[in-house]
Coordinates of C-alpha atoms in Angstrom, one line a residue:
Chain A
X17 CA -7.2 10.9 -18.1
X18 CA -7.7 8.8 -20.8
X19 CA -4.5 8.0 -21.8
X20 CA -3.7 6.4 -18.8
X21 CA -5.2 3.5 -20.0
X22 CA -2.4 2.9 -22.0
X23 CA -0.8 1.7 -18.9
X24 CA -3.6 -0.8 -18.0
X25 CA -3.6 -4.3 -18.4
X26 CA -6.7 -6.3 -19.6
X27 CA -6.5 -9.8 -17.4
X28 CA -9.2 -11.9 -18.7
X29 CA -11.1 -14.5 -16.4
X30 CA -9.8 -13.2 -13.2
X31 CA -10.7 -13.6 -10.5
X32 CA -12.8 -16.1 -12.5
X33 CA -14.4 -17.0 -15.5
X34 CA -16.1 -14.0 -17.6
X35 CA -14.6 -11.2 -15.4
X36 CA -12.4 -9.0 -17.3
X37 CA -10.3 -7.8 -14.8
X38 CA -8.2 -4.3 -15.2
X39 CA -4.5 -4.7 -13.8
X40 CA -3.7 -1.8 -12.5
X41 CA 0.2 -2.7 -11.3
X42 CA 0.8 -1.9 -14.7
X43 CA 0.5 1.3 -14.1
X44 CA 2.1 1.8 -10.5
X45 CA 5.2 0.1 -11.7
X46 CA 5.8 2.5 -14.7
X47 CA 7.5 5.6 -13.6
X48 CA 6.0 7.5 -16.3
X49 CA 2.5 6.4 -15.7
X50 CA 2.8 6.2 -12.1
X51 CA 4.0 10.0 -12.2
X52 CA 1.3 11.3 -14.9
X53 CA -1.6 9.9 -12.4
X54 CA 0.0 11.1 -9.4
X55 CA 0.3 15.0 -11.1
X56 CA -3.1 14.8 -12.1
X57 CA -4.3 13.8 -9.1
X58 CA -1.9 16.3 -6.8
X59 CA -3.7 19.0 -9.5
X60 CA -7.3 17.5 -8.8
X61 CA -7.0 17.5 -4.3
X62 CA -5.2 20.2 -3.9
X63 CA -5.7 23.7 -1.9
X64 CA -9.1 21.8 -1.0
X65 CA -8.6 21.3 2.7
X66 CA -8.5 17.6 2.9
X67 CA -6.6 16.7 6.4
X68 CA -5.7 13.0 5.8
X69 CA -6.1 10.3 3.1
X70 CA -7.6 7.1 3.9
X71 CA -6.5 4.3 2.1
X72 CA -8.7 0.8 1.3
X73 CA -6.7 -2.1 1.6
X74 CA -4.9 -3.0 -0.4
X75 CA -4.2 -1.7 -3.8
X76 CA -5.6 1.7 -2.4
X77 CA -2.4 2.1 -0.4
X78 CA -0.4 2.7 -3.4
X79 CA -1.9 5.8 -4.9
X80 CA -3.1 6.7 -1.2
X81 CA 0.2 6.7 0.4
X82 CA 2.3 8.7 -2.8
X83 CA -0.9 11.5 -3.0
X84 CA -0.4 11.7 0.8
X85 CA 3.0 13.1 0.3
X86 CA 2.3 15.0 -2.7
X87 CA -0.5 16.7 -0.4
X88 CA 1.2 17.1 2.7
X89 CA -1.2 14.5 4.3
X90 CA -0.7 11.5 6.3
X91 CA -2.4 8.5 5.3
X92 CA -5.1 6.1 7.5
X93 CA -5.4 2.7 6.7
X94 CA -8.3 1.2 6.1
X95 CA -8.1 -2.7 6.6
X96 CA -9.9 -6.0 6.2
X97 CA -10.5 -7.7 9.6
X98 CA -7.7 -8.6 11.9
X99 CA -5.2 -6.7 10.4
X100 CA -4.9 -3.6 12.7
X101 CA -3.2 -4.2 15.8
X102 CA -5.0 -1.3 18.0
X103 CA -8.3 -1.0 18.7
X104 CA -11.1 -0.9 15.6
X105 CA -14.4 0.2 14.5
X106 CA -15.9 -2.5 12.4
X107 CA -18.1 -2.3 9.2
X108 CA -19.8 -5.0 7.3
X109 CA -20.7 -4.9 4.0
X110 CA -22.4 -7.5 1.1
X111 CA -20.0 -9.5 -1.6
X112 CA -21.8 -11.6 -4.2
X113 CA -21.7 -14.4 -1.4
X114 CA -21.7 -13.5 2.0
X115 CA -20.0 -10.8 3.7
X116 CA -16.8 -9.2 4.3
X117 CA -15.4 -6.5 7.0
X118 CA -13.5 -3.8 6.8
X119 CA -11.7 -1.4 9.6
X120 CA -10.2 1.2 10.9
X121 CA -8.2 1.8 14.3
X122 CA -10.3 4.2 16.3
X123 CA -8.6 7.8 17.0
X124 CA -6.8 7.6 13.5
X125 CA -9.1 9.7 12.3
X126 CA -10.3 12.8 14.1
X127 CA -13.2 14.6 14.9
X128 CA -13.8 16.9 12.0
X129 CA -11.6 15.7 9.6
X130 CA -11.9 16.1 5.8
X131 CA -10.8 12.5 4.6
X132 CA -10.1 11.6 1.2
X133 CA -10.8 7.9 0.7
X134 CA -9.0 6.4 -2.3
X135 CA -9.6 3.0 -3.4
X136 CA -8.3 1.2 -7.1
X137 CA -11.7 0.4 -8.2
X138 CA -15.3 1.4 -8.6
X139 CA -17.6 -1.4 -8.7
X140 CA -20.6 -2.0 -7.0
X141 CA -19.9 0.5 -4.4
X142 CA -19.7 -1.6 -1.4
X143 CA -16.5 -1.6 -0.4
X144 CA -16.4 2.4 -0.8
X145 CA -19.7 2.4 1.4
X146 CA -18.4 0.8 4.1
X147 CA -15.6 2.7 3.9
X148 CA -17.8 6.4 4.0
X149 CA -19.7 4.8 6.8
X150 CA -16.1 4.0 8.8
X151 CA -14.9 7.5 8.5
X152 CA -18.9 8.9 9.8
X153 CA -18.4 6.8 12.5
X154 CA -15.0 8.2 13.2
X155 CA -16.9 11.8 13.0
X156 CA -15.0 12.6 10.2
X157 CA -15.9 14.0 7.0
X158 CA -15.9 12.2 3.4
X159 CA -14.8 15.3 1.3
X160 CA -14.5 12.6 -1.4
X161 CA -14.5 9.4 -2.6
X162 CA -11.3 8.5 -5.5
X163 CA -11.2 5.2 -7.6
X164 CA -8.7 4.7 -10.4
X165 CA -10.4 2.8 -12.3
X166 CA -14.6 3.5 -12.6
X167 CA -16.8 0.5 -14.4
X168 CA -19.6 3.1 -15.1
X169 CA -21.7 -0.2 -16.4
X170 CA -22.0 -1.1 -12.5
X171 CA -24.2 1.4 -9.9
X172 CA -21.7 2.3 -7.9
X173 CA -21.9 6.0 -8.2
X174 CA -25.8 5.6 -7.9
X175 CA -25.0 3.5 -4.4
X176 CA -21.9 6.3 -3.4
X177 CA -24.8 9.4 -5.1
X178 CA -24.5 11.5 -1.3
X179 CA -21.0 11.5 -1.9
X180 CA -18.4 13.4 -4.1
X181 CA -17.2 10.5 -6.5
X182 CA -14.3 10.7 -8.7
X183 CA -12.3 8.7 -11.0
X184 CA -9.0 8.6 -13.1
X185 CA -10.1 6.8 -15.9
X186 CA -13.2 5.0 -16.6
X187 CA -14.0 1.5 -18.7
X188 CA -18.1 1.7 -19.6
X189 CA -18.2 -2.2 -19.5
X190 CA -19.7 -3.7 -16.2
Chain B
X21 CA 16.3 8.3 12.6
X22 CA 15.0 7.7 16.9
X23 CA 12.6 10.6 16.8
X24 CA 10.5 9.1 14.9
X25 CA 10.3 6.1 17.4
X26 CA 7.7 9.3 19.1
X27 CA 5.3 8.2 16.3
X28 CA 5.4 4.5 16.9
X29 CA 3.0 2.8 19.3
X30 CA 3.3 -0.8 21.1
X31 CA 0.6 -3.3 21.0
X32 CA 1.1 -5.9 23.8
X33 CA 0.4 -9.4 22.9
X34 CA -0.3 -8.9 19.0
X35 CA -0.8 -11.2 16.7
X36 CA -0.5 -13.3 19.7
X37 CA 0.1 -13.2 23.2
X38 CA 3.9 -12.5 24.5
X39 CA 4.7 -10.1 21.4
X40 CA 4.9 -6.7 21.5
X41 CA 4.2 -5.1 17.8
X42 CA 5.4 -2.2 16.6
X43 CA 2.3 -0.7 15.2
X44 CA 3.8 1.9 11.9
X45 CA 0.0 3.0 11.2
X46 CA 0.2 5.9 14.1
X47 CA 3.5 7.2 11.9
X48 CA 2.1 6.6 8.5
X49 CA -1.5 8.8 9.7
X50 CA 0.8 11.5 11.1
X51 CA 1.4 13.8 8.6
X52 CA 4.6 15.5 10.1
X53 CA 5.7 11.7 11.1
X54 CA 5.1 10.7 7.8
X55 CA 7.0 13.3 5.6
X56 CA 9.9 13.1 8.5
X57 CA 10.1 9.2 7.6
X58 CA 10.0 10.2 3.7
X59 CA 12.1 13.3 3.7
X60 CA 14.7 11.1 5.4
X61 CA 14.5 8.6 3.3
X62 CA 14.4 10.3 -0.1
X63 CA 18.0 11.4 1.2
X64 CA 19.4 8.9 1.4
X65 CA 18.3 7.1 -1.6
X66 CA 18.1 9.9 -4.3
X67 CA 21.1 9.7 -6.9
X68 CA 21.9 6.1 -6.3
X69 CA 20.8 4.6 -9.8
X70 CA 18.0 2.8 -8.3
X71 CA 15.2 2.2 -11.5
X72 CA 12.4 0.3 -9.1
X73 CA 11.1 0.3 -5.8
X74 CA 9.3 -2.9 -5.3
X75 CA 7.2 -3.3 -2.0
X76 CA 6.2 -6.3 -0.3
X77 CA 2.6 -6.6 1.1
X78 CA 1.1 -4.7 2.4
X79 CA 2.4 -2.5 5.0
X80 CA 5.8 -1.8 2.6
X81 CA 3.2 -0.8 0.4
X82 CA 2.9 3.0 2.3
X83 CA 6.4 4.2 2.2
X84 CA 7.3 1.7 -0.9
X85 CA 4.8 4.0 -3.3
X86 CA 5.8 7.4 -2.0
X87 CA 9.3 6.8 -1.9
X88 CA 9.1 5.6 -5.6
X89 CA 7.6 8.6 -6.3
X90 CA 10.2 10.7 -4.3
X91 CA 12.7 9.2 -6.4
X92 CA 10.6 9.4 -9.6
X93 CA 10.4 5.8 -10.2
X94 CA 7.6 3.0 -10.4
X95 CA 6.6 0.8 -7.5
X96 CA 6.8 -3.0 -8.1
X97 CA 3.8 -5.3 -6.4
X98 CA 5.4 -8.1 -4.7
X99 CA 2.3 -10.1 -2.9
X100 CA 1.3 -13.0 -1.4
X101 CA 0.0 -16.1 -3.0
X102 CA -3.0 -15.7 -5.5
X103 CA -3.5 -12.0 -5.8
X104 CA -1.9 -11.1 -8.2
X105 CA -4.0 -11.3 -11.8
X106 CA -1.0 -12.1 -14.0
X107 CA 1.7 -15.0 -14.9
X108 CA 3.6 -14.9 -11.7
X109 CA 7.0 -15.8 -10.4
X110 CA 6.7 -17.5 -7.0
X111 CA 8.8 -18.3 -4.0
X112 CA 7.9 -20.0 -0.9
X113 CA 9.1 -19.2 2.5
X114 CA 9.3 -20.3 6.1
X115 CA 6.5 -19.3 9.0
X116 CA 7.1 -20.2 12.2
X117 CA 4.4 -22.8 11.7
X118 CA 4.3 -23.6 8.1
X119 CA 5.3 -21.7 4.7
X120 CA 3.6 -19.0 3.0
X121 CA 4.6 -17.8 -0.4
X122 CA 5.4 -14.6 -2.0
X123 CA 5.1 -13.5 -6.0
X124 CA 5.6 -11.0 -7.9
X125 CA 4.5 -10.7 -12.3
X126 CA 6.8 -11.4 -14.9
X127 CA 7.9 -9.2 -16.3
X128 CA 7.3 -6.3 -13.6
X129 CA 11.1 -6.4 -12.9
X130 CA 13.4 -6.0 -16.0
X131 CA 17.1 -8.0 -16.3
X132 CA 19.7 -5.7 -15.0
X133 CA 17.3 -3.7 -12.9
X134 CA 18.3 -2.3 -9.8
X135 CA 15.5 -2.5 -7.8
X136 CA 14.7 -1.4 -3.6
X137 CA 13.3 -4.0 -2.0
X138 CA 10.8 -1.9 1.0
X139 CA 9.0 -3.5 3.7
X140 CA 7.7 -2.5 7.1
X141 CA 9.6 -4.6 9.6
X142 CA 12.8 -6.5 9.7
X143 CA 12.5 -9.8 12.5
X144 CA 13.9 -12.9 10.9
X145 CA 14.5 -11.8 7.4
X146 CA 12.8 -15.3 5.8
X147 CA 10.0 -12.6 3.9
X148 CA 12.9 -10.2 2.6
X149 CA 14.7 -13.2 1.9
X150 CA 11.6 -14.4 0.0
X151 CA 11.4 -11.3 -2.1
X152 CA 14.9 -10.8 -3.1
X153 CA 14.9 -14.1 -5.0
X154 CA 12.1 -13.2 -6.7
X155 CA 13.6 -9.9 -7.9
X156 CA 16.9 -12.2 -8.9
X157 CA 15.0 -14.5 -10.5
X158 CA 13.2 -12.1 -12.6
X159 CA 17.7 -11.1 -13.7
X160 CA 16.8 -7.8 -11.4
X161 CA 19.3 -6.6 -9.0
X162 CA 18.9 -6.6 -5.2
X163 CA 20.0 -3.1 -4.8
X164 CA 19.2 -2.6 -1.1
X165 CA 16.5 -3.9 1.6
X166 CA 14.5 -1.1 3.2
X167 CA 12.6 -1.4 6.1
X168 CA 10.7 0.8 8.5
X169 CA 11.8 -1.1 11.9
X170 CA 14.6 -3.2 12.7
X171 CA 14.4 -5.6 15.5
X172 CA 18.0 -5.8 16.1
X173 CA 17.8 -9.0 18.3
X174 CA 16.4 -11.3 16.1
X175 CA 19.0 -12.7 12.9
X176 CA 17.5 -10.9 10.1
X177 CA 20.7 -9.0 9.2
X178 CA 22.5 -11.8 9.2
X179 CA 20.4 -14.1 7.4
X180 CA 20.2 -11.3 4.7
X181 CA 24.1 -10.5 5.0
X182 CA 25.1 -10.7 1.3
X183 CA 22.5 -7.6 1.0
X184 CA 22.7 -4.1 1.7
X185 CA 20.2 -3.9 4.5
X186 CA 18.7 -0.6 5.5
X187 CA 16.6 0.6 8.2
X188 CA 14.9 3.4 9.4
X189 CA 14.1 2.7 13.0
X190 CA 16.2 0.5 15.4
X191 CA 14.4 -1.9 18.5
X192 CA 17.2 -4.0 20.3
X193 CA 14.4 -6.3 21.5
X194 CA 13.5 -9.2 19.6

């Protein structure tokens, strides 16, 4: 899907100096665009058996919650800490300093369940990771693992390699 | 909409102790819950000229991005303070303790759009309040204020009483 990147922004120096961030609300607020991604990914997921979406706080709720719909799905959230009222199971994972945490309220995913975990962007792979390790520890199923944007310069699909990765348009800078 | 009040669980004393939240997430993972909420809602927004949902962070988010899509539009971001990559407009608003402050890109919201403001909860209107000035200060129109639950004893409606104020789900606590 190439041509979606006709709806991305380039946002130099954010979050800080010598990142060259990829702004992705460009895309979500353009019906066109917003649509075009949404049909291909409707074409991609469906008749595959998924039985929820998970989406990655926050930006993954956008294309999580409309691909939901579109596949008859609900969608579970998938939160930093503290956000989530109910009772959580916890994962840790590395930033370039420190740590960070994400979760998930325990029973929103079910025993057995195919989960499809949708995120805006494939870095490093950590966030993803502790994502996949949320939903084992759920005892549901990662059927797959879907970015919107892929930096294919970074290892994250060598870190994500036991799971099905895929991506709606990819940049090969890092 | 009260049926869907079956999909909505109570979280005694969160954030903090004496409140009872209205946790959306069980609705939003339950896939008959969540196309009930959306089905309803397409309703009764479809053919009104609307050219732009915007939702607020993060929760608004869910329903925000697949009503947009329901209605074949774009979903505006409107976030807090500092997450957003772009030139931002900003407005500040009142916390109990405190301010926080809500923004949204220029440019995301055109002059003359009519534009559906969507957020999870209704209490004392000062976010929804927040967000509508930053859709009429980008020369958008605020169209009408969506939100999942309603807490009918608190002043949000009438703090927010020169807007059309809709909502899907009704609590006369407050």
């Amino acid at each position: 899907m190439e041509e979606l990147k006709a709806y991305i922004r380039n946002i130099p120096d954010f979050p800080k100096p010598g990142i060259q961030f990829k702004d992705v609300t460009t895309l979500f607020q353009d019906k066109e665009g917003f649509k075009k991604a949404l049909d291909a990914l409707e074409a991609r997921f469906k008749n595959e058996g998924f039985d929820a979406v998970a989406g990655i706080e926050s930006r993954g709720f956008i294309l999580g919650a409309a691909l939901a719909d579109r596949l008859g799905l609900g969608i579970v959230l998938v939160r930093k800490k503290g956000k989530l009222p109910g009772e959580t199971l916890s994962q840790t994972y590395a930033l370039e300093y420190g740590t960070d945490e994400l979760q998930v309220h325990v029973g929103a995913i079910q025993k057995g369940q195919k989960i499809l975990l949708v995120d805006d962007l494939l870095a490093t792979g950590g966030t993803f990771e502790a994502a996949a390790k949320l939903v084992e520890a759920s005892q549901g199923t990662v059927g797959a693992l879907l970015c919107i944007i892929e930096l294919t310069g970074l290892p994250g699909r060598e870190l994500l390699k036991n799971y099905r990765v895929e991506s709606l348009i990819t940049y090969d800078e890092g």
